[in-house]
Coordinates of C-alpha atoms in Angstrom, one line a residue:
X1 CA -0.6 -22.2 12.4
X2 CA 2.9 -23.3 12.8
X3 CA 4.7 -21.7 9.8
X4 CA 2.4 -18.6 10.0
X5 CA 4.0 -18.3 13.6
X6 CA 7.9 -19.2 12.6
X7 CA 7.2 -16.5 9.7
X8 CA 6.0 -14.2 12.5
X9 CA 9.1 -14.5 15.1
X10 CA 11.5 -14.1 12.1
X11 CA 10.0 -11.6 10.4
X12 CA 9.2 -9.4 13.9
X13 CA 12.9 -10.2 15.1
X14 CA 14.2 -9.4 10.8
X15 CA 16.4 -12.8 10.5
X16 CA 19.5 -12.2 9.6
X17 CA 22.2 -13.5 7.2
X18 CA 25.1 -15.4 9.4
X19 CA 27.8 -13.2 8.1
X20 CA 26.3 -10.7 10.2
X21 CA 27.5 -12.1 13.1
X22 CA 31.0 -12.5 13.3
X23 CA 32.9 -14.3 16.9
X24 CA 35.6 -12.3 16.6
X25 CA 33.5 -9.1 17.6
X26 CA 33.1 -10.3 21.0
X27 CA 36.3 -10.0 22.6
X28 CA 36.5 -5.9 21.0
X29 CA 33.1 -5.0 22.5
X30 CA 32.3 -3.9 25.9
X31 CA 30.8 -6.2 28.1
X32 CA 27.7 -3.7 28.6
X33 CA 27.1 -2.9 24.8
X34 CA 24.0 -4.0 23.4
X35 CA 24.1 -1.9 20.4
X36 CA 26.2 -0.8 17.1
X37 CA 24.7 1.4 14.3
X38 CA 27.2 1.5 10.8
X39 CA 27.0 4.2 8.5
X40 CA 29.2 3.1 5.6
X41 CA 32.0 5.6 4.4
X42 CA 31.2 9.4 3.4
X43 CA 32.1 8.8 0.1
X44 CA 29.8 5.8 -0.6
X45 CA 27.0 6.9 1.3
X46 CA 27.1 10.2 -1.0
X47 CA 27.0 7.7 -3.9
X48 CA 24.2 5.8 -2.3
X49 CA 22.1 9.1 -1.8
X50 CA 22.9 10.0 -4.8
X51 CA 21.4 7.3 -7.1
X52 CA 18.3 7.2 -5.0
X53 CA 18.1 10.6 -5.6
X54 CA 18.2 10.2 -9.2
X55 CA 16.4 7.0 -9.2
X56 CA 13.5 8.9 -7.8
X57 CA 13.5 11.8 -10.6
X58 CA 14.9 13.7 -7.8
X59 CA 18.7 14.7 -9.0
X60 CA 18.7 18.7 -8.8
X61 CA 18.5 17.2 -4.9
X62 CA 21.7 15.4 -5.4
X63 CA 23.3 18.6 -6.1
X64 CA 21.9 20.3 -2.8
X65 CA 22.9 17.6 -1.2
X66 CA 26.2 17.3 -2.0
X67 CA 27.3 20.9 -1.4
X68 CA 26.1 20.4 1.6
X69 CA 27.6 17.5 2.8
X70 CA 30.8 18.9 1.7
X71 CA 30.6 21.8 3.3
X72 CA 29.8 20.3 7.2
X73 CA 31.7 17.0 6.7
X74 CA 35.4 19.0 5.9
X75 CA 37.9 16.8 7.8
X76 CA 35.8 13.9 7.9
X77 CA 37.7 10.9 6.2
X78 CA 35.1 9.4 3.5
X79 CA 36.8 6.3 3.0
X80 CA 36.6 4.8 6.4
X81 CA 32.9 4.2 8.3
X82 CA 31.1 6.1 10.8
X83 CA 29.7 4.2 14.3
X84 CA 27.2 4.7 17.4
X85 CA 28.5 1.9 20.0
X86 CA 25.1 2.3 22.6
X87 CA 25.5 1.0 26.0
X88 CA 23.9 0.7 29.3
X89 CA 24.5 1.7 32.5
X90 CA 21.5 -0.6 34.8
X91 CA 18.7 1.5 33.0
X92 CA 20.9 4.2 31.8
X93 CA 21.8 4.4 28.1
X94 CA 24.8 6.3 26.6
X95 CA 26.0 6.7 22.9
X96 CA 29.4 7.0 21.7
X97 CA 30.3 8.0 18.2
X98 CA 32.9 7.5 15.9
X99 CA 34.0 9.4 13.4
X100 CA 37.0 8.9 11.2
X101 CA 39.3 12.0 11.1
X102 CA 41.5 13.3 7.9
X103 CA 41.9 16.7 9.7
X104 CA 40.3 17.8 12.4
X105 CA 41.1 21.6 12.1
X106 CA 39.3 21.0 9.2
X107 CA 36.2 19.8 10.8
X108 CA 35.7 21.6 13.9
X109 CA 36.0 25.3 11.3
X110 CA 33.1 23.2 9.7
X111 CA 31.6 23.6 13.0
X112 CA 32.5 27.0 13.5
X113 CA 30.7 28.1 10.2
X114 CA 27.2 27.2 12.1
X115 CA 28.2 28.5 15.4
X116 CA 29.5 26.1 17.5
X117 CA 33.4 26.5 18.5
X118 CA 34.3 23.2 20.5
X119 CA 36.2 24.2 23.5
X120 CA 40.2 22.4 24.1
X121 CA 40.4 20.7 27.4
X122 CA 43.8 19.2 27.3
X123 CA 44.8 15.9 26.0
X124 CA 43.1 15.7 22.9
X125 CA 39.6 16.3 24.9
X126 CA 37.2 18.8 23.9
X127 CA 33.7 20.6 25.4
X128 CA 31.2 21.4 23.1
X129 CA 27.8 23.2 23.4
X130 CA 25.3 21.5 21.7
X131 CA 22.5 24.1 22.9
X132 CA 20.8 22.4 25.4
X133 CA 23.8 20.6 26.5
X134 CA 27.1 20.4 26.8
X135 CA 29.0 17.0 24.9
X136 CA 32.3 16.1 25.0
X137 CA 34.7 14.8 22.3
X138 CA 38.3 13.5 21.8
X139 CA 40.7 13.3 18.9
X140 CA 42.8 9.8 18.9
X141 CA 44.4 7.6 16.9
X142 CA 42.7 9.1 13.9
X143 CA 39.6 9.1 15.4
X144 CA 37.3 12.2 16.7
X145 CA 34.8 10.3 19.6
X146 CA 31.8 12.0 21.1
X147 CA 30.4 10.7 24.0
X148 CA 27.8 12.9 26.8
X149 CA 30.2 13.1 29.5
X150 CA 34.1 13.4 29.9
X151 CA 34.3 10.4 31.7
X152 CA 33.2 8.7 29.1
X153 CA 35.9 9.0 27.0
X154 CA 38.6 7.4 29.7
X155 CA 39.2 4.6 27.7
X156 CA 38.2 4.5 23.7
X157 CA 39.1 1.5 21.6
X158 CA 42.3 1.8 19.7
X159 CA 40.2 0.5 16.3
X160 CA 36.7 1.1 16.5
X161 CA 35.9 0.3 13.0
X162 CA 36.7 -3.5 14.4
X163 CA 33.6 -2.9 16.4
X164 CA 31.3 -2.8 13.3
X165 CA 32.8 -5.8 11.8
X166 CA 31.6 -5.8 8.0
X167 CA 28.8 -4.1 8.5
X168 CA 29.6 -1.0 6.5
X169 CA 30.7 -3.2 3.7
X170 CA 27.2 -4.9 3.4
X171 CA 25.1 -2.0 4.3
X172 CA 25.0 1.7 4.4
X173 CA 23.2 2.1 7.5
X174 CA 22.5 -1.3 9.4
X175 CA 21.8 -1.2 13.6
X176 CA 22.4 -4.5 15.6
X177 CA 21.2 -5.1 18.9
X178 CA 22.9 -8.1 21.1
X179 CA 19.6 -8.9 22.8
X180 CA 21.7 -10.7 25.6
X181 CA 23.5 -7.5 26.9
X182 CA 20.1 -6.3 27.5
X183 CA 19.7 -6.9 31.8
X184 CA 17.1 -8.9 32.5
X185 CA 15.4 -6.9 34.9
X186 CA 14.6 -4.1 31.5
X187 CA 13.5 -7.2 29.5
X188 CA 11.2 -8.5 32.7
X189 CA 9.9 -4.4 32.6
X190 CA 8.7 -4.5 28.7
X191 CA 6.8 -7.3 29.3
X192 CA 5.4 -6.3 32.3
X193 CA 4.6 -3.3 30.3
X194 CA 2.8 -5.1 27.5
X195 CA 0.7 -7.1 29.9
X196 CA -0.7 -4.0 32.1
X197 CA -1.3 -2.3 28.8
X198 CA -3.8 -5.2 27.9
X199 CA -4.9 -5.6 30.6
X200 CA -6.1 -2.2 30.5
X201 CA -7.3 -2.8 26.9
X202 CA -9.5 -5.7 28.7
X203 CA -10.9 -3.6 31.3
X204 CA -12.3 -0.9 28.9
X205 CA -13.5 -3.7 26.6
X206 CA -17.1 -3.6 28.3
X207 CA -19.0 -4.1 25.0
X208 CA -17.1 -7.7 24.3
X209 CA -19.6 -11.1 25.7
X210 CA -18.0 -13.4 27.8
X211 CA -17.3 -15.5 24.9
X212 CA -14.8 -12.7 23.1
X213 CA -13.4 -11.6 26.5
X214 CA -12.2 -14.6 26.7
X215 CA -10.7 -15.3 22.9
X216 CA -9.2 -11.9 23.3
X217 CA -7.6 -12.5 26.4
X218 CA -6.3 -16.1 25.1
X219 CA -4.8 -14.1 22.5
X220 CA -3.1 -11.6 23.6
X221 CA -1.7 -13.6 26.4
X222 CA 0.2 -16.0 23.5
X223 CA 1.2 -13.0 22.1
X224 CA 3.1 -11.9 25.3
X225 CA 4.2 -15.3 25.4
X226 CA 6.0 -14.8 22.3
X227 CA 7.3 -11.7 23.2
X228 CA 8.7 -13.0 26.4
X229 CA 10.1 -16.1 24.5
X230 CA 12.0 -13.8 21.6
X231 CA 13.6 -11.7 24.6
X232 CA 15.0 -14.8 26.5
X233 CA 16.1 -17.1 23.1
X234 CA 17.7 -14.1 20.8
X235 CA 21.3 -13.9 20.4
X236 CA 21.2 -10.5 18.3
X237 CA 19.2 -9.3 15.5
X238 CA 20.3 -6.7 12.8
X239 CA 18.5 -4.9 11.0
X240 CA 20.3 -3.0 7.3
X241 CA 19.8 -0.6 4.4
X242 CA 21.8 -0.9 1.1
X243 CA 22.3 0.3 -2.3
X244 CA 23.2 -1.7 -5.1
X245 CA 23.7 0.9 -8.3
X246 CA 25.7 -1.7 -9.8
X247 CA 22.2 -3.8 -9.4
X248 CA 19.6 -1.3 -10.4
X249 CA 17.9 -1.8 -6.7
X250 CA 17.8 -0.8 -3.2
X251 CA 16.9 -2.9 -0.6
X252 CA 16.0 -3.7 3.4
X253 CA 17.5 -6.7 5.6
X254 CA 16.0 -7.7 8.7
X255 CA 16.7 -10.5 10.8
X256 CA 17.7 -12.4 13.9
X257 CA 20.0 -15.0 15.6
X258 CA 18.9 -17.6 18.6
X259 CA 21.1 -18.8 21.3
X260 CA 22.1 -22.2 20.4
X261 CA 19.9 -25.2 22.1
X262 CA 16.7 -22.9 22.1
X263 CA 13.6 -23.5 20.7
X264 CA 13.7 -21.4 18.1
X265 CA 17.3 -22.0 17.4
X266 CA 15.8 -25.2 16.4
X267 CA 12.8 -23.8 14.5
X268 CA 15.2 -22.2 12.7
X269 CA 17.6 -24.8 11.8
X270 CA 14.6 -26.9 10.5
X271 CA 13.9 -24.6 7.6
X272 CA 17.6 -25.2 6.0
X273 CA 16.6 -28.4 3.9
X274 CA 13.1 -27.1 2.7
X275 CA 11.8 -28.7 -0.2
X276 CA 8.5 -28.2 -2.0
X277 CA 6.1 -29.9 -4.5
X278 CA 4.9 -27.1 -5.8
X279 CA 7.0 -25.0 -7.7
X280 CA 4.9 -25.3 -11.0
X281 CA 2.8 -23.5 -9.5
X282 CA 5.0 -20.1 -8.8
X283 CA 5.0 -18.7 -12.7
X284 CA 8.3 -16.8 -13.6
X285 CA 5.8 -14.3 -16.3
X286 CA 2.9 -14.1 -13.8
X287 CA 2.3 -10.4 -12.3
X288 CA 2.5 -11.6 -8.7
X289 CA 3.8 -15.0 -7.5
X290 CA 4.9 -16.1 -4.0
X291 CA 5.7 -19.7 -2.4
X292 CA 6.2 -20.6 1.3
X293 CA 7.5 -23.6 3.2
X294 CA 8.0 -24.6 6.4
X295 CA 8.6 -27.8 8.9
X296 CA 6.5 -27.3 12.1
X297 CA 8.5 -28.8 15.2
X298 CA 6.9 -31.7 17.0
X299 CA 6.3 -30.7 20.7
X300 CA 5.7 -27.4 21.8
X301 CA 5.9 -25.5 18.4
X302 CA 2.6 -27.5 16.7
X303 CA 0.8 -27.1 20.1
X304 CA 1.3 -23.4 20.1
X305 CA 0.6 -23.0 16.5
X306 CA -3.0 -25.0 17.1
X307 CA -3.9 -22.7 20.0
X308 CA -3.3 -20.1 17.8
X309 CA -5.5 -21.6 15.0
X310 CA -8.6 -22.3 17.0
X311 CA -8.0 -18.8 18.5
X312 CA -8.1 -17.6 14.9
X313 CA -11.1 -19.5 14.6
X314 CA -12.8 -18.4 17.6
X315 CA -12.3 -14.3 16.4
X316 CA -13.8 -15.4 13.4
X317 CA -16.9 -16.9 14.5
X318 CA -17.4 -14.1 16.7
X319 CA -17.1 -11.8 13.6
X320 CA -19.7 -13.5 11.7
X321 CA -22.0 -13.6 14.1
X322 CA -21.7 -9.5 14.4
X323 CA -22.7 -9.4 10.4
X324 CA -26.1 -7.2 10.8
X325 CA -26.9 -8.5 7.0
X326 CA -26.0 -11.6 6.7
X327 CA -28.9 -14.3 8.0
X328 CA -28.4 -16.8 10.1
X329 CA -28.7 -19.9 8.1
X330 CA -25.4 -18.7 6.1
X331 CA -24.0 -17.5 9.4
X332 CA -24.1 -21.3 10.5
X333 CA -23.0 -22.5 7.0
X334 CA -19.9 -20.2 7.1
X335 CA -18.9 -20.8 10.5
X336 CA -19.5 -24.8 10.4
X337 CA -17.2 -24.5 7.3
X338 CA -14.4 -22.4 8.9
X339 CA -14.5 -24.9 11.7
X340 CA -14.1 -27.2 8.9
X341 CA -10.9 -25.9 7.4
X342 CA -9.6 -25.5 10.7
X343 CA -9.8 -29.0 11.6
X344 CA -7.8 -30.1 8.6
X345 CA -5.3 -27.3 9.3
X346 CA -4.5 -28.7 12.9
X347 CA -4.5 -32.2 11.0
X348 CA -1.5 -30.4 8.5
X349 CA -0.1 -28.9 12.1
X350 CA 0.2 -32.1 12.8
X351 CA 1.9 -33.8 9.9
X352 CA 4.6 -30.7 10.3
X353 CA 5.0 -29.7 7.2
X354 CA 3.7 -26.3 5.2
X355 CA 4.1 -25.9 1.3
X356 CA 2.7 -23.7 -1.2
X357 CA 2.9 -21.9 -4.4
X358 CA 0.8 -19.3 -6.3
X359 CA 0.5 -16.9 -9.5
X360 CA -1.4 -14.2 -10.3
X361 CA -1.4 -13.7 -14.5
X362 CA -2.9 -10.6 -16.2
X363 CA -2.9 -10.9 -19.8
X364 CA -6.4 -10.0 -21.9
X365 CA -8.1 -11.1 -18.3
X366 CA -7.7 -12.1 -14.6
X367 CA -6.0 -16.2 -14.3
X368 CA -4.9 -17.4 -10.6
X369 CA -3.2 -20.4 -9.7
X370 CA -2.5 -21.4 -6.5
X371 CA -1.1 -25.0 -5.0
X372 CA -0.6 -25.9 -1.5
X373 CA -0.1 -28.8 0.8
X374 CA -3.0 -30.3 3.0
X375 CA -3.3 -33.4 5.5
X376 CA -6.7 -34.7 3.8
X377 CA -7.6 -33.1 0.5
X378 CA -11.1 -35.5 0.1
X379 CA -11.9 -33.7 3.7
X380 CA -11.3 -30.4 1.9
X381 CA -13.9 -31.6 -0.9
X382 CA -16.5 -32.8 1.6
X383 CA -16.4 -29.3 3.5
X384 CA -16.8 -27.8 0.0
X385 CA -20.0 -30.3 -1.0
X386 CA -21.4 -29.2 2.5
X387 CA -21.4 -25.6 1.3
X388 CA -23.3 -26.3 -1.7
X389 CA -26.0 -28.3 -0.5
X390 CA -26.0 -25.4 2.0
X391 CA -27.1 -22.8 -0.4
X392 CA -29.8 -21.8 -2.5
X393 CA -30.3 -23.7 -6.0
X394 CA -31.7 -22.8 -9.0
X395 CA -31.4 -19.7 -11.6
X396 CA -30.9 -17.3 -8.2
X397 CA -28.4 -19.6 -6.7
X398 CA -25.0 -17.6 -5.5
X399 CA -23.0 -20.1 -7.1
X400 CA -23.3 -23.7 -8.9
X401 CA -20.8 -26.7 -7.8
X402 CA -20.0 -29.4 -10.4
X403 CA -18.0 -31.8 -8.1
X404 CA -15.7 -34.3 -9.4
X405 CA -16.7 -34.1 -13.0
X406 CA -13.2 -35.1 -14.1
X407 CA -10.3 -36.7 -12.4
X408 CA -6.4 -35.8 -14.1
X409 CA -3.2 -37.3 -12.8
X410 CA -5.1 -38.5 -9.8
X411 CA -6.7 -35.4 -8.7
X412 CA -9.9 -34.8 -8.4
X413 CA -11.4 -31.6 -10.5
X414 CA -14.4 -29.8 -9.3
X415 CA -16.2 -26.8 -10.8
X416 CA -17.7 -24.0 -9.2
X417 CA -19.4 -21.4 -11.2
X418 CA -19.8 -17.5 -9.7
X419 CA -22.2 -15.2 -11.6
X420 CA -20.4 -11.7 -11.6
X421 CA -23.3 -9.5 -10.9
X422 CA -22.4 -6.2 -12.1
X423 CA -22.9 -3.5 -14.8
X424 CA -19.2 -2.1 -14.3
X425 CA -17.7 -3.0 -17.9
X426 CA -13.7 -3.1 -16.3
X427 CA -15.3 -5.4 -14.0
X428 CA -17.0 -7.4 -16.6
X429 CA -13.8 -7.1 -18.8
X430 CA -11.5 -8.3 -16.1
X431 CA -13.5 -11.8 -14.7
X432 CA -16.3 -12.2 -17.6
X433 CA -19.5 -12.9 -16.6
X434 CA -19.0 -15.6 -14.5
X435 CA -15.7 -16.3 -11.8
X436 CA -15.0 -20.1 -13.4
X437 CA -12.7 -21.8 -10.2
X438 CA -11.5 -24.7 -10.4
X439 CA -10.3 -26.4 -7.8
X440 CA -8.5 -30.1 -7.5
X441 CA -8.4 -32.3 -4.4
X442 CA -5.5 -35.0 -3.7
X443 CA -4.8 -36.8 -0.5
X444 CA -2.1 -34.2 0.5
X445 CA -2.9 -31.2 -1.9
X446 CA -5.6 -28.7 -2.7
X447 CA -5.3 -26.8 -5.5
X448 CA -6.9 -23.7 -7.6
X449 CA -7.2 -22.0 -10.8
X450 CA -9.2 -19.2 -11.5
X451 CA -9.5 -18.8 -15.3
X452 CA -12.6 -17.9 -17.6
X453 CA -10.3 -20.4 -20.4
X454 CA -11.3 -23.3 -17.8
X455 CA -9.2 -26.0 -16.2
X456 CA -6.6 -25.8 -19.1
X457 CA -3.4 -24.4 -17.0
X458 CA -4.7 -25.9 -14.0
X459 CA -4.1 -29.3 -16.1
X460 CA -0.7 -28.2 -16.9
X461 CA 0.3 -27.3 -13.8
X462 CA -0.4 -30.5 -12.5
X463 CA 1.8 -32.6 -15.3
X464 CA 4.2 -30.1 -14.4
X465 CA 4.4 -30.7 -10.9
X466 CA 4.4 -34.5 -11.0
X467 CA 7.5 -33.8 -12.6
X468 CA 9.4 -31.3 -10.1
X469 CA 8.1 -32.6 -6.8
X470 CA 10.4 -32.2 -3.7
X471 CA 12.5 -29.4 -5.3
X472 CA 14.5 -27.1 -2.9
X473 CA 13.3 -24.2 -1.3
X474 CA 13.4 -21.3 1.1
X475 CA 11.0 -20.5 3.4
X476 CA 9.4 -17.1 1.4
X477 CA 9.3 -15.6 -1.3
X478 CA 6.8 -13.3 -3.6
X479 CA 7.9 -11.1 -6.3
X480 CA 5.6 -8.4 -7.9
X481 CA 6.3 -7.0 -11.3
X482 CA 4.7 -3.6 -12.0
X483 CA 5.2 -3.4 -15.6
X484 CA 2.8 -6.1 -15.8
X485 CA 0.3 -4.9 -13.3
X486 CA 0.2 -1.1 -15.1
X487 CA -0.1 -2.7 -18.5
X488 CA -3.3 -4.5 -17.5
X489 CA -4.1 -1.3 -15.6
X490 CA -3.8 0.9 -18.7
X491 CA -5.4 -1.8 -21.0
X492 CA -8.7 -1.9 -18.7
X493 CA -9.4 2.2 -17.6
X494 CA -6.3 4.0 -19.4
X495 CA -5.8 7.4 -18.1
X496 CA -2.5 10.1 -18.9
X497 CA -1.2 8.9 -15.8
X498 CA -0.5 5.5 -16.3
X499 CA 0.5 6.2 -20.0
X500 CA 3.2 8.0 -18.1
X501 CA 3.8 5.5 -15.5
X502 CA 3.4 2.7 -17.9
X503 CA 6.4 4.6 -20.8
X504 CA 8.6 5.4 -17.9
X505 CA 8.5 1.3 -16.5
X506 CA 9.0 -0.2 -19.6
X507 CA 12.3 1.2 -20.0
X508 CA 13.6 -0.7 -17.2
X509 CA 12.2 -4.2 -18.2
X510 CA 13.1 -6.6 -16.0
X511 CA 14.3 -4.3 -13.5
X512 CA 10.5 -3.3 -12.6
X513 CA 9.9 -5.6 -9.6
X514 CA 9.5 -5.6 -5.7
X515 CA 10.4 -8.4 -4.1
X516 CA 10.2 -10.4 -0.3
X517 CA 12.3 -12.9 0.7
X518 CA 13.3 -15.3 3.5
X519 CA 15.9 -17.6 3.6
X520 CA 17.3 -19.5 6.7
X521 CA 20.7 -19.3 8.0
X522 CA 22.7 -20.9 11.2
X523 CA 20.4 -20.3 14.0
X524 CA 18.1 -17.9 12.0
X525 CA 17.2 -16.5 8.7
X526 CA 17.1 -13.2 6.7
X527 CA 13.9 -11.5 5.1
X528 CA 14.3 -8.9 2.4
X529 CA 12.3 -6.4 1.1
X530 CA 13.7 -5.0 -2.1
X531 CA 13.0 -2.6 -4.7
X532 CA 14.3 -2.4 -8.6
X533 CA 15.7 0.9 -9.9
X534 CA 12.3 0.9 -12.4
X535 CA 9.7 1.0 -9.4
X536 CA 11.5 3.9 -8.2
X537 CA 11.4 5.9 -11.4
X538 CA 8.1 5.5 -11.5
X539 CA 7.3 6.1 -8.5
X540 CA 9.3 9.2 -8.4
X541 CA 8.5 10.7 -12.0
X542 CA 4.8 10.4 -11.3
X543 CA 4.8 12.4 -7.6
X544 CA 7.4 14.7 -9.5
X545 CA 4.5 15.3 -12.0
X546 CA 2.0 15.9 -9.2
X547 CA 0.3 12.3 -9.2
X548 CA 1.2 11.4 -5.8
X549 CA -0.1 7.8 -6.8
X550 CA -1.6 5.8 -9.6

């Protein structure tokens, strides 16, 4: 679908935050770079390392560490960054490094103390063997520069830290790559590449029918599509590491910018004013919660994201008709209603627009609430009435449907009733004896509560959200909270190590979560994966104590 593919060429191409990407870098970089990595100063990476080090129940390796580092980084000034500028020659790459200089006497008997004694050139140039090769480096302007040949260092920018713009201030490693600089011909060879490798991946494919061959081939061909149309419409994407101590957390930045006028330049801008209907529905206590949004471009965007639906569709159907247990009377009812919800997906592909919001609450059992955007809810309810008369009735009936058996706030409630058929008592514990769903149908929403209580917070949610509709949004965001999730853990199957797990977490309430996030910026976005300082003391006391895992 539409958003699932916007998500897809942001997320693939890590969106990045505009301040990335600053004009002024342009005229100090040369024309044939198409790469800077940062490493922030020596002094705050050691800090960074540091606190992960201790975060993970790791700090005797701080220590280690840090003799270390002193020892081979004499001479090295720690309060200005390191860089790699990477460039091409046609096909050829080439590095140059940056390192800032407080002494290099200093340095190079660093070197010395492991064996390698840099040989002077003249001019500031040196010749160093690196083993299996010989590298060169020169000392200028403060600055010691390593490059593989001599020649190389001709001409070495007065300031390179300009080069990495603010890179080391937001990150302490962060690589970005100016897709442009990339020649054409090396962009035209990776996706030659990617074709002749499916297309050998078609050839040994003997055991597929006709029929898969050719949803298989549909697919991966949209998928080199996409591939081709990231190479030719990305600006630059960067891609970052950073350390917050200050914040209790560590996180990962990935992301990308489009030229301007390009299709997914305009994608893009179309997720700045996002706005959703359905933020009752994303519960600041629950365990898990998430919400998406996204507007779907008239044109060429919603015809690409319907191919890929009905592609979807088409590997699915093939799938259950590979099901060696399943008959074939609920083979047909399961793939007439997938072709169902598909048609009222390409109907919300159509309309443009993707919203959606969901919790998942552990307390003494298992609640879910989910709410989403739909073109035709009532279609949604007849797909569902189809099932039913579908199955089996009576006392051996898989499941029993109670349709429209109240109506609140002008939805339309619905009942379906699972028997859980098991003797596992956590399992019993967790969903009862029956899965009680609920699920409520309006002309543009569907949504779903699973909750052995009954329709209760389903109710709620609803008042709720005829009371906050068209808030603003971004396009992603889910947050798990761990403390939660190993307090239900424990309370279900308890064990010694999650009553370790679980004393070590709760000492770092509300600093126990993991987080993903997307958020659009000028001709891209940003997605973040994060992680709070309590998720890494867990995780680290508990391989520490020989767990390796929960």
């Amino acid at each position: 679908m539409g958003f699932c593919r916007s998500v897809a060429i942001t997320t693939s191409l890590a969106i990045c935050a505009s301040g990335l990407f600053s004009p002024a870098l342009s005229a100090q970089t040369a024309q044939n770079q198409v790469a800077i990595v940062s490493i922030s100063p020596l002094d705050n990476l050691m800090k960074d390392v540091n606190y992960l080090l201790q975060a993970t129940s790791f700090p005797e390796m701080g220590g280690l560490f840090g003799m270390m580092a002193k020892q081979y980084t004499r001479g090295i000034d720690g309060t200005r960054p390191i860089g790699v500028s990477v460039s091409l020659a046609g096909e050829t790459p080439s590095a140059l490094i940056f390192l800032p200089l407080s002494d290099r006497q200093q340095f190079f008997g660093a070197l010395a103390g492991v064996g390698i004694e840099p040989d002077d050139l003249g001019d500031g140039v040196f010749a160093i063997d690196a083993g299996s090769q010989v590298i060169y480096a020169k000392d200028s302007g403060g600055w010691l520069f390593v490059a593989q040949t001599e020649g190389e260092l001709d001409s070495v920018p007065s300031d390179p830290a300009a080069l990495l713009g603010d890179l080391p201030s937001r990150y302490t490693v962060a690589v970005k790559v100016d897709v442009q600089a990339v020649p054409d011909e090396l962009k035209l060879m990776a996706v030659d590449q990617m074709q002749k490798g499916f297309d050998r991946a078609s050839e040994k494919a003997s055991e597929q029918s006709a029929e898969e061959a050719a949803i298989a081939r549909e697919a991966g061909q949209a998928q080199i599509q996409q591939v081709r149309q990231l190479l030719e419409e990305t600006e630059q994407f960067t891609v970052g590491w950073a350390v917050r101590a200050e914040e209790q957390r560590t996180f990962f930045d990935a992301g990308a910018q489009f030229l301007a006028g390009t299709e997914l330049a305009s994608q893009a801008a179309s997720y700045k004013d996002l706005t959703t209907d359905f933020s009752a529905f994303q519960l600041a206590d629950s365990a898990i919660s998430f919400h998406y949004a996204a507007e779907i471009l008239e044109g060429a965007p919603r015809e690409a994201a319907k191919n890929s639906m009905r592609t979807s569709l088409g590997q699915a159907a093939t799938m259950l008709k590979k099901q060696a247990n399943m008959d074939e009377a609920t083979a047909s009812l399961l793939t007439d209603l997938l072709n169902g919800l598909g048609e009222i997906t390409i109907k919300t592909i159509d309309e443009g627009k993707f919203d959606g919001a969901g919790s998942v609450i552990l307390g003494d059992s298992l609640r879910v609430l989910v709410g989403s955007r739909i073109a035709d809810g009532s279609a949604l309810a007849a797909e569902l009435k189809k099932v039913a008369a579908g199955l089996p009735q009576g006392s051996g009936a898989p499941a029993s449907f109670e349709f429209d058996y109240a109506e609140h706030a002008g939805v339309d409630l619905h009942r379906i009733r699972v028997p859980i058929k098991t003797n596992d008592r956590n399992v019993q514990r967790v969903l009862g004896e029956e899965l009680l769903v609920t699920v409520g149908t309006a002309s543009k929403a569907y949504l779903i509560s699973v909750d052995q209580a009954g329709d209760a917070s389903l109710k709620a949610a609803i008042d709720q959200m005829k009371g906050s509709l068209g808030q603003p949004t971004t396009p992603f965001d889910s947050v798990v909270r761990f403390g939660q999730i190993l307090q239900f853990a424990q309370t279900i199957s308890p064990n010694p190590m999650l009553s370790s797990a679980l004393n070590t977490i709760k000492q770092y309430a509300g600093k126990d979560t993991v987080t993903v996030s997307g958020r659009s910026v000028e001709r891209g976005g940003v997605y973040r994966f994060s992680i709070d300082e309590g998720v890494l003391r867990t995780v680290g006391a508990t391989a520490k104590s020989g767990g390796g895992g929960f």
